[in-house]
C-alpha positions as CSV (number, residue, x, y, z in Angstrom):
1,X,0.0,0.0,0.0
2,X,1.4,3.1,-0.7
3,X,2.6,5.8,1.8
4,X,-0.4,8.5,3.0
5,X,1.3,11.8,2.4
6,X,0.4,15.3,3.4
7,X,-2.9,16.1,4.3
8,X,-4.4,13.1,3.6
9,X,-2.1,11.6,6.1
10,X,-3.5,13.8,8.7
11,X,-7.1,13.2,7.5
12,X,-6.9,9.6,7.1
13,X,-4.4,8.4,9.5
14,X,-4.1,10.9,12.3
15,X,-8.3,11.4,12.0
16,X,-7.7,15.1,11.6
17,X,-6.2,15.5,15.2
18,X,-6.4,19.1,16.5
19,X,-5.4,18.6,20.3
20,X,-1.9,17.3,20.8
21,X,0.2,16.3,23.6
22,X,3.8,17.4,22.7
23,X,6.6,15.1,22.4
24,X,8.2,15.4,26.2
25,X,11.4,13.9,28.0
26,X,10.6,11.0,30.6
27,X,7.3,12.7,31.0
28,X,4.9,11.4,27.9
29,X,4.9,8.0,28.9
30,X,2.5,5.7,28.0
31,X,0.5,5.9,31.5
32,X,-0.3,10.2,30.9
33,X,-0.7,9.6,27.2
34,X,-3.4,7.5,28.3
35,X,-4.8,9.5,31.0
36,X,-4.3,12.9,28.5
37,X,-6.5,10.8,25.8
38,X,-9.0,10.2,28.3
39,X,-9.6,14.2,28.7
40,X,-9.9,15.3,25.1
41,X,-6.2,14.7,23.8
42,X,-6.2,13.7,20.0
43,X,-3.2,12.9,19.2
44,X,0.2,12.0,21.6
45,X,4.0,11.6,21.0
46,X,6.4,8.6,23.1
47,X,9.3,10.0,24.9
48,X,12.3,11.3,22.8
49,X,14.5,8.1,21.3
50,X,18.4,8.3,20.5
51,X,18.1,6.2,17.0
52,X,21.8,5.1,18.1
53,X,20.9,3.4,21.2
54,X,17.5,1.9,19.6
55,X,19.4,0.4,16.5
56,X,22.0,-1.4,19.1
57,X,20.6,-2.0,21.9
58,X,17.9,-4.4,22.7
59,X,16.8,-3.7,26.0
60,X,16.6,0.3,25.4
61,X,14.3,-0.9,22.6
62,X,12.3,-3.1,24.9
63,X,12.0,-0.2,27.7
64,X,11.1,2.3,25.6
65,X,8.6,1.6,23.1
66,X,7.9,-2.4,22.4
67,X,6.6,-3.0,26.3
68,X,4.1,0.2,25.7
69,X,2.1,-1.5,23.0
70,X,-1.7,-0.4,23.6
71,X,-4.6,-0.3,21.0
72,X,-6.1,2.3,22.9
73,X,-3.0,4.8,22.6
74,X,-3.7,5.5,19.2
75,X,-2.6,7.1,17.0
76,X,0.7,7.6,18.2
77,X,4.0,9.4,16.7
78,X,7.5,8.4,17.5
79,X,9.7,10.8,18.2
80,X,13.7,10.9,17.4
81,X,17.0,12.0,18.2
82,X,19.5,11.9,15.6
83,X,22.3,13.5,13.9
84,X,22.8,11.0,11.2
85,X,20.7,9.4,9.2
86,X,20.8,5.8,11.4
87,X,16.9,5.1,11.7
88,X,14.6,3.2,14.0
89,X,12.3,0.5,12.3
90,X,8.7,1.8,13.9
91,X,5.2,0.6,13.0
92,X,4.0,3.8,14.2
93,X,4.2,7.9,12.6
94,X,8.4,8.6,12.6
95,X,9.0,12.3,13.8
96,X,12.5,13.5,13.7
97,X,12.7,16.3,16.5
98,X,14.5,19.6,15.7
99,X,13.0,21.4,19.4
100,X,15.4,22.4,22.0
101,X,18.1,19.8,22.7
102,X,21.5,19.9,23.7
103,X,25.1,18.7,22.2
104,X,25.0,18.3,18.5
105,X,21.0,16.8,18.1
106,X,17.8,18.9,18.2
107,X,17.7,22.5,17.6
108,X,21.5,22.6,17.6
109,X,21.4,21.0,14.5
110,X,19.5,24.5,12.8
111,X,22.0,25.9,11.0
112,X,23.1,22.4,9.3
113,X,20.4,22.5,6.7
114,X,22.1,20.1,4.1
115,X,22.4,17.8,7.3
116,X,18.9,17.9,7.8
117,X,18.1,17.6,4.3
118,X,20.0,14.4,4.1
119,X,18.2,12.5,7.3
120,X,14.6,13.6,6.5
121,X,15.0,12.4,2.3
122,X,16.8,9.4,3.5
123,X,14.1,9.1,6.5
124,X,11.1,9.5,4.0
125,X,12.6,6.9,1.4
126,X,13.5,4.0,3.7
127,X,10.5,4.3,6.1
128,X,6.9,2.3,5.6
129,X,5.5,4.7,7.8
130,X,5.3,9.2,7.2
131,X,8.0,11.3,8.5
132,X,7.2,14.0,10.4
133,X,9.3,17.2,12.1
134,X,9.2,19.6,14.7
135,X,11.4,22.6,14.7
136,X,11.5,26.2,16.3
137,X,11.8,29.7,14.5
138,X,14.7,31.9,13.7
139,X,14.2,35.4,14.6
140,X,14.0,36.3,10.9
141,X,10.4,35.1,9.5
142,X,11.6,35.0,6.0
143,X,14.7,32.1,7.1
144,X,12.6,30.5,9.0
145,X,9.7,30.2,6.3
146,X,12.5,28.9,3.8
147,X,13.6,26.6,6.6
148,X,10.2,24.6,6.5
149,X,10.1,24.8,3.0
150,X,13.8,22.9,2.7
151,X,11.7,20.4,4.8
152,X,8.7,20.3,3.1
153,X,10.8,19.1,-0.1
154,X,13.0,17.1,1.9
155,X,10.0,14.7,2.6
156,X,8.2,15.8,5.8
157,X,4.7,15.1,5.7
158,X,3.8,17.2,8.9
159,X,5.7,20.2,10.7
160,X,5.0,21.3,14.0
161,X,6.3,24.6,15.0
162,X,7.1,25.6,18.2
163,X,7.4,29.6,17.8
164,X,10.6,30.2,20.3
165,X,13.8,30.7,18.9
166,X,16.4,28.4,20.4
167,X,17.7,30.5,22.9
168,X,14.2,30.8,25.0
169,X,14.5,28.3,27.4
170,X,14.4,27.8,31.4
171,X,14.4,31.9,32.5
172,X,14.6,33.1,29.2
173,X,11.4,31.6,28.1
174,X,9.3,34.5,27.1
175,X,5.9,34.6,24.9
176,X,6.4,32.4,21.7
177,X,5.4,34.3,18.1
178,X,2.8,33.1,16.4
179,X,3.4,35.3,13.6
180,X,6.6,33.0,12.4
181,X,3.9,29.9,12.8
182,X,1.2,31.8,10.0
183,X,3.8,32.9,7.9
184,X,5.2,29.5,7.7
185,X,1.8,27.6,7.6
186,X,0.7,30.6,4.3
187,X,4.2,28.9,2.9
188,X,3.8,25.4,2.7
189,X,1.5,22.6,1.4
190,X,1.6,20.1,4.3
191,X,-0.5,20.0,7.7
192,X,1.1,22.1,10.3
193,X,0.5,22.3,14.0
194,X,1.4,25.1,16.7
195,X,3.3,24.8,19.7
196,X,3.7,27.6,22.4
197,X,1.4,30.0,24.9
198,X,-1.5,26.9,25.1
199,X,-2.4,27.3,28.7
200,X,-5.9,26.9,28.5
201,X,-8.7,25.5,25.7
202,X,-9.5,28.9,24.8
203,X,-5.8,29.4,24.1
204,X,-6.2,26.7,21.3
205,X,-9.3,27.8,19.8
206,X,-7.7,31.2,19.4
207,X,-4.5,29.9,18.0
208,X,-6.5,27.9,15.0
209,X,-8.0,31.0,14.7
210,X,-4.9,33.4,14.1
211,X,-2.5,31.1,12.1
212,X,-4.4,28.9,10.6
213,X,-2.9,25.5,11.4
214,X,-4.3,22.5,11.8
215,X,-3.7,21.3,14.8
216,X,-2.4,22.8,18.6
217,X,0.4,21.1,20.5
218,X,0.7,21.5,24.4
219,X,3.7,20.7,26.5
220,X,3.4,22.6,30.0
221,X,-0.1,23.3,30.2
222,X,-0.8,19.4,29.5
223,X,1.7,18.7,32.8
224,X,-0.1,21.1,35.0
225,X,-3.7,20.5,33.8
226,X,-4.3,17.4,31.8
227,X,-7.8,17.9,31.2
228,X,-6.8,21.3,29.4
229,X,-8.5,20.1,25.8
230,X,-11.8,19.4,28.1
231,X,-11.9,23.3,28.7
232,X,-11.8,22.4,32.5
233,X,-9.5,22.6,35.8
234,X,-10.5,19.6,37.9
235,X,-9.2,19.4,41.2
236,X,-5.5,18.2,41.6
237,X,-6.2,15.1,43.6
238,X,-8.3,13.5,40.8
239,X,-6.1,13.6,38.3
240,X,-3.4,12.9,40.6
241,X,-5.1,9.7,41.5
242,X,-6.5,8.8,38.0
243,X,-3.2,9.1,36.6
244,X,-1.8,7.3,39.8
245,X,-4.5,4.1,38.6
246,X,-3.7,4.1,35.3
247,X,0.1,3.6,36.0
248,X,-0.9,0.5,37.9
249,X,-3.1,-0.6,35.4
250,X,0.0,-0.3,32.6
251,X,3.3,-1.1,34.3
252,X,6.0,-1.0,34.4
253,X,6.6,2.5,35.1
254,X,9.7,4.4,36.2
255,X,9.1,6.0,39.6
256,X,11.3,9.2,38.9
257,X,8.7,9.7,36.0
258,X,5.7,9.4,38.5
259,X,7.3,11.6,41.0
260,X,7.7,14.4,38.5
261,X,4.2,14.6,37.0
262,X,2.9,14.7,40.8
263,X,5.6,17.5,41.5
264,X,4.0,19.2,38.2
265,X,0.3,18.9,39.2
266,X,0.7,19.8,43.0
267,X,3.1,22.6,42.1
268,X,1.0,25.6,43.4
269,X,0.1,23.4,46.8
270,X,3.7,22.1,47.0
271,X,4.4,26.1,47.5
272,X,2.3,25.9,50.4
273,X,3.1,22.3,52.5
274,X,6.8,22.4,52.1
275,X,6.8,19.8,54.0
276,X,5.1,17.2,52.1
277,X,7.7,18.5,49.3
278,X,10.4,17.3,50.7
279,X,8.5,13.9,51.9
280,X,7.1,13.7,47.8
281,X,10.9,13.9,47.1
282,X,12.1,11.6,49.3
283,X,10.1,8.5,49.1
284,X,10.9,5.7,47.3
285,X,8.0,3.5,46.4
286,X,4.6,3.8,44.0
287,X,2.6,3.6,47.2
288,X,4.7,6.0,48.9
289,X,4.0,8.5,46.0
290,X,0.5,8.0,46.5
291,X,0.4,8.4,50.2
292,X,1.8,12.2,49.7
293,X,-0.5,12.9,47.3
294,X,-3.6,11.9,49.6
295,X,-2.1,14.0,52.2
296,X,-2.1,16.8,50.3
297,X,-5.5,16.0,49.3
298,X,-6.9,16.1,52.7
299,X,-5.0,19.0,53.2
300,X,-6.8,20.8,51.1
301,X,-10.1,19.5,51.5
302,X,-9.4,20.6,55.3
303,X,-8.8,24.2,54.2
304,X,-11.6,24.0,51.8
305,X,-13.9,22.9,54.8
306,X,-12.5,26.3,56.9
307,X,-13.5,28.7,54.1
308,X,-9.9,29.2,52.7
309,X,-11.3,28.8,49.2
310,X,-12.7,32.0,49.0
311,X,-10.0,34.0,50.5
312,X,-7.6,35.8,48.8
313,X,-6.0,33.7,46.4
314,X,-2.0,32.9,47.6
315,X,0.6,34.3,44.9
316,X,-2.3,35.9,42.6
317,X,-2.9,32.7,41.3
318,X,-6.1,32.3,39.0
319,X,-7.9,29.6,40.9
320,X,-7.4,28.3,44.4
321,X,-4.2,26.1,44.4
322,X,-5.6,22.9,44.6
323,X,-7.5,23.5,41.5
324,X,-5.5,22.5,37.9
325,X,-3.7,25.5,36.6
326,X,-1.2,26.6,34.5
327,X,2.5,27.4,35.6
328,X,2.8,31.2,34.5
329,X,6.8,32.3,34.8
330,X,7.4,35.7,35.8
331,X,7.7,38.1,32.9
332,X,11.0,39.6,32.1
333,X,11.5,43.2,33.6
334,X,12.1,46.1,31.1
335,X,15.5,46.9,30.0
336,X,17.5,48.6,32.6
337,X,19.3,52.1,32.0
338,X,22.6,50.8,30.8
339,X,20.7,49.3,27.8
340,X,20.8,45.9,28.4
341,X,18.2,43.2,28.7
342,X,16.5,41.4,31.2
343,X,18.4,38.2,29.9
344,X,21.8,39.3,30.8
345,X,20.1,40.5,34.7
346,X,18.6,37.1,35.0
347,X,21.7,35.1,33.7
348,X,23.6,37.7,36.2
349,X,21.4,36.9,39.3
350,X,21.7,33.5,38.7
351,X,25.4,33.7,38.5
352,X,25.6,35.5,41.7
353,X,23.7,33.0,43.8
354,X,25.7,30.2,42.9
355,X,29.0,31.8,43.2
356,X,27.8,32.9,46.6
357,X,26.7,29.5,47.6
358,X,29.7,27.8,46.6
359,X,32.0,30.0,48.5
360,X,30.5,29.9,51.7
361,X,30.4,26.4,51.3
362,X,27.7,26.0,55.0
363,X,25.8,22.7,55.0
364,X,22.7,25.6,55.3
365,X,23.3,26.3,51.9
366,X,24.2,23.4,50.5
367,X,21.8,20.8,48.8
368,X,21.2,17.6,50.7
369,X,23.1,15.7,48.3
370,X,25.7,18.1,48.4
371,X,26.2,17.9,52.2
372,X,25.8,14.1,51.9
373,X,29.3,14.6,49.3
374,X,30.4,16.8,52.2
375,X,30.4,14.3,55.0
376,X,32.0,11.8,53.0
377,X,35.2,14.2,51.9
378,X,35.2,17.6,54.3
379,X,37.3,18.6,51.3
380,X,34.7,18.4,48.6
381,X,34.8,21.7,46.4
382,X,31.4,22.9,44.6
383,X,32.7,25.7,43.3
384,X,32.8,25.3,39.3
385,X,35.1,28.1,38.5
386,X,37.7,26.5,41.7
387,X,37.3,22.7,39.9
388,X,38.2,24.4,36.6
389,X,41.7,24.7,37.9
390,X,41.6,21.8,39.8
391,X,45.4,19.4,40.3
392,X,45.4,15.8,39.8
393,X,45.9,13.0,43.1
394,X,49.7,14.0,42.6
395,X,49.6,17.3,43.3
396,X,50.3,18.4,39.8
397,X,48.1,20.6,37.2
398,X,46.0,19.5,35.0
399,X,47.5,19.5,31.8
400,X,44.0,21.4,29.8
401,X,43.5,23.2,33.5
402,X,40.0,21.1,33.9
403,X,38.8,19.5,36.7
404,X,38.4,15.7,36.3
405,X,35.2,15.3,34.5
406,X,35.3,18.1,32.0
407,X,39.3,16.6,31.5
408,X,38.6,13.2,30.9
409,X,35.7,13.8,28.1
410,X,38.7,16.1,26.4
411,X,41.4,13.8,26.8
412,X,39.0,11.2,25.2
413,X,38.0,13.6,22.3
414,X,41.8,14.5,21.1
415,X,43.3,11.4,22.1
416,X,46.0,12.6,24.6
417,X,47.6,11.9,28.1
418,X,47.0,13.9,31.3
419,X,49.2,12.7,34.0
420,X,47.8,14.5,36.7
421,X,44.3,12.7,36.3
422,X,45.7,9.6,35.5
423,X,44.3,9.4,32.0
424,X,46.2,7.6,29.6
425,X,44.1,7.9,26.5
426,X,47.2,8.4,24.1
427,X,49.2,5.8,25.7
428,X,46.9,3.2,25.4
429,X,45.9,4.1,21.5
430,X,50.2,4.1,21.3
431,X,50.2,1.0,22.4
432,X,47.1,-0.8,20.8
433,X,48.8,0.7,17.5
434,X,52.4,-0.8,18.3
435,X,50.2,-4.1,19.0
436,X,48.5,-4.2,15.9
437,X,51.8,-3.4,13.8
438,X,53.3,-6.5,16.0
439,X,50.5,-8.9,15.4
440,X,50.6,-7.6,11.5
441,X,54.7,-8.8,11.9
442,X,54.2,-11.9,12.8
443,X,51.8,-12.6,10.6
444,X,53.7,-11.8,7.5
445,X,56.9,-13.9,9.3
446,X,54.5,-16.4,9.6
447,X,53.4,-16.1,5.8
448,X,56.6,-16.3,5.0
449,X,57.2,-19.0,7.0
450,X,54.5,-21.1,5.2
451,X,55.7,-20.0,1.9
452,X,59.1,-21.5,2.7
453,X,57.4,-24.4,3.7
454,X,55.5,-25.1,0.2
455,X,58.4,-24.0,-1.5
456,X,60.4,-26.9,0.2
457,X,57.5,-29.3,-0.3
458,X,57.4,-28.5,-4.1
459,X,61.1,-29.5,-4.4
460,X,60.8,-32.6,-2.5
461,X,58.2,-33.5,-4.6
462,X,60.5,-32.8,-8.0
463,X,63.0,-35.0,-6.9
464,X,61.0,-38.0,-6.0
465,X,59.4,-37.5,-9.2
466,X,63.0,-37.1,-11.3
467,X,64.0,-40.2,-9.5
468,X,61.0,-42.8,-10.4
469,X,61.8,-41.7,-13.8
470,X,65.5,-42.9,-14.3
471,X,65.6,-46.2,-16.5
472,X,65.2,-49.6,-14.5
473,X,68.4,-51.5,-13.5
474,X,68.9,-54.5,-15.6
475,X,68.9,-57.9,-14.1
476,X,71.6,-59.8,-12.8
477,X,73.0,-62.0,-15.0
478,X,73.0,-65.6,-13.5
479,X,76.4,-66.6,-15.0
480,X,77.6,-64.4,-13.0
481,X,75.7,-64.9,-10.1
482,X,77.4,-68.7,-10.4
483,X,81.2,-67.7,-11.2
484,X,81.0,-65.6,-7.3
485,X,79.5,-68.9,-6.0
486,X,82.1,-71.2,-7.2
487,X,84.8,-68.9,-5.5
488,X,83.5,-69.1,-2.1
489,X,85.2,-72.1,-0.7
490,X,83.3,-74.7,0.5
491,X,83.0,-76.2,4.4
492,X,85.0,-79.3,5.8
């Protein structure tokens, strides 16, 4: 059967899905896909995949996709990390992510456009099953609209675009620009969804309405209210405890992934019962999870029986805190007077508090994992620009001035020696190389050797040969034979 392409992919196979659940790290797991699908989500993405680790290794492909088989999760898109054109074999929609990533996969990979090119026309013409991307914006509209069309031709059958430029991330988030998602969804001829600001339903319905895509992606606003495409904010606890059953009812499930979507739902209340955050972070079981989260439910339904609900709401939050809501960051300040942005201030404060807790180096400031690193070695430095300098177990410097870590991954990458560390990289390639040249050696000696061998055999073989053809000796001749007898003289 041949391949659905474009739009009549999305008619046809994704049953014109307009509410998506974006593609997240450890945190779209079969268990919220499911529980998402169940409150008006259309269509979901699996976790991120690193094509290298799925093509070799059979238990990352058994964790990761083939143990989350479920008819009811359907339809379902595949996400990938690459950076070459290795594939994964997928019965499912193949997307090849280009969203914020770090290293040299992801949105790193923007400016590599023949690169790109090459993975999504060799992803399009080896795969049974549509390719489809996901990308941000440049700050120019015009590059990025020539962007999606290089990957329009290229082969992808659907673009998503998230409407951030790479470097709005973490503090520097900001409002995404759904101008760059119209302009490139006027450009091309191939379904496109939108991906940034959806906090709540109405957010979608005026996002069809301005850029006329096809269908809205949520990341955030999914995590903190996953009944978003319902147009409703249910109470924390029962989402926290449907998603809680539905993990039982589909294990396995990693814990860590558990504990972060219940740190995500009770994030407001969490503000408010410290307490219970620190007992949410340190437990270590599925039932332990849920015990929190019932505390924290009754907690609430206690302040709800004393009238708190109608008081003033804590942090000017929309809704009372036990009530699904969005996660609004603070918005950047204006410019200060010297001209420069808010970015730099934030990246500044940030800086400032580290250094400052790094110095002082108190077991108050210090993170409990940190102090439990402190107890162990009193000498223990935190301080990143103090490791950077940092002198190997014999007292010497480091010979690229890094601490051990950073060291050892350059030591690896250029294929050299650093004493100080103990690192040997260069050595060891010397001397794998000097082993290899030996065991080449001997095995030409032993070539040789053999030759020798054959050669000696050949000539053996000529001479018996010369030899059986010499002319017979003639017979004795009996006369003879008599004449010696008559000489020998005879007994007494």
């Amino acid at each position: 059967m041949a391949k659905l392409q474009g739009f009549e992919f999305w008619r046809k196979t994704l049953k014109e899905a307009r509410f998506v659940v974006a593609p997240m790290v450890d945190q779209s797991e079969l268990a919220w896909r499911l529980l998402s699908r169940r409150h008006g989500a259309q269509l979901c993405y699996t976790p991120m995949l690193h094509a290298q680790v799925f093509v070799r290794d059979a238990n990352y492909r058994r964790e990761n996709l083939y143990n989350e088989l479920c008819e009811e999760d359907r339809p379902l898109i595949t996400q990938v990390r690459s950076h070459t054109g290795e594939l994964i074999p997928s019965q499912h929609v193949y997307d090849l992510v280009q969203c914020s990533q770090a290293w040299h996969y992801g949105v790193f990979l923007q400016d590599e456009w023949e690169l790109l090119e090459k993975m999504v026309r060799l992803a399009n013409e080896k795969l049974s099953v549509p390719i489809t991307c996901k990308i941000r914006v440049f700050t120019e509209i015009e590059k990025t609209v020539r962007y999606a069309q290089m990957l329009e031709k290229a082969g992808c059958q659907l673009l998503t675009v998230h409407g951030r430029t790479k470097d709005q991330k973490g503090a520097m988030t900001g409002i995404a620009n759904w101008e760059h998602i119209r302009a490139v969804r006027k450009a091309v001829n191939i379904p496109v969804f939108a991906n940034g600001n959806i906090q709540h339903l109405s957010d979608v319905e005026r996002c069809i309405q301005e850029t006329g895509v096809q269908g809205v992606m949520s990341a955030e606003g999914n995590l903190h209210n996953p009944a978003l495409f319902e147009g409703c904010s249910p109470p924390v606890w029962e989402m926290a405890e449907e998603y809680l059953e539905v993990v039982q009812r589909h294990p396995p499930c990693t814990l860590s992934y558990v504990r972060a979507h219940l740190f995500k739902l009770w994030h407001h209340t969490l503000q408010i019962h410290q307490d219970l955050r620190e007992e949410l972070a340190k437990v270590k079981t599925l039932e332990g999870l849920a015990g929190v989260s019932k505390q924290l439910r009754l907690r609430c339904q206690e302040e709800i029986a004393k009238g708190r609900d109608v008081e003033e709401k804590e942090g000017g939050l929309p809704f009372p805190h036990w009530i699904c809501q969005p996660y609004v960051r603070p918005e950047p300040k204006e410019p200060v007077a010297n001209g420069n942005s808010h970015g730099s201030e934030v990246k500044k404060t940030v800086c400032q508090k580290r250094a400052l807790e790094d110095s002082d180096g108190s077991a108050d400031t210090l993170s409990k994992n940190k102090q439990k690193k402190r107890s162990r070695n009193p000498h223990k430095n935190f301080c990143p620009e103090q490791k950077r300098e940092s002198k190997g177990s014999d007292g010497n410097k480091c010979v690229f001035n890094l601490c051990r870590g950073c060291c050892k991954k350059k030591a690896y990458k250029e294929v050299a020696d650093c004493p100080s560390h103990g690192l040997r990289f260069k050595t060891k390639a010397e001397k794998q190389k000097a082993d290899e040249d030996e065991r080449r050696q001997d095995g030409r000696k032993e070539d040789e050797t053999k030759e020798d061998e054959r050669k000696e055999g050949l000539a053996t073989e000529t001479e018996r040969s010369s030899s059986s053809s010499s002319p017979p000796l003639p017979p004795p001749d009996p006369n003879t034979e008599l004449q010696v007898q008559s000489k020998t003289p005879l007994p007494l």
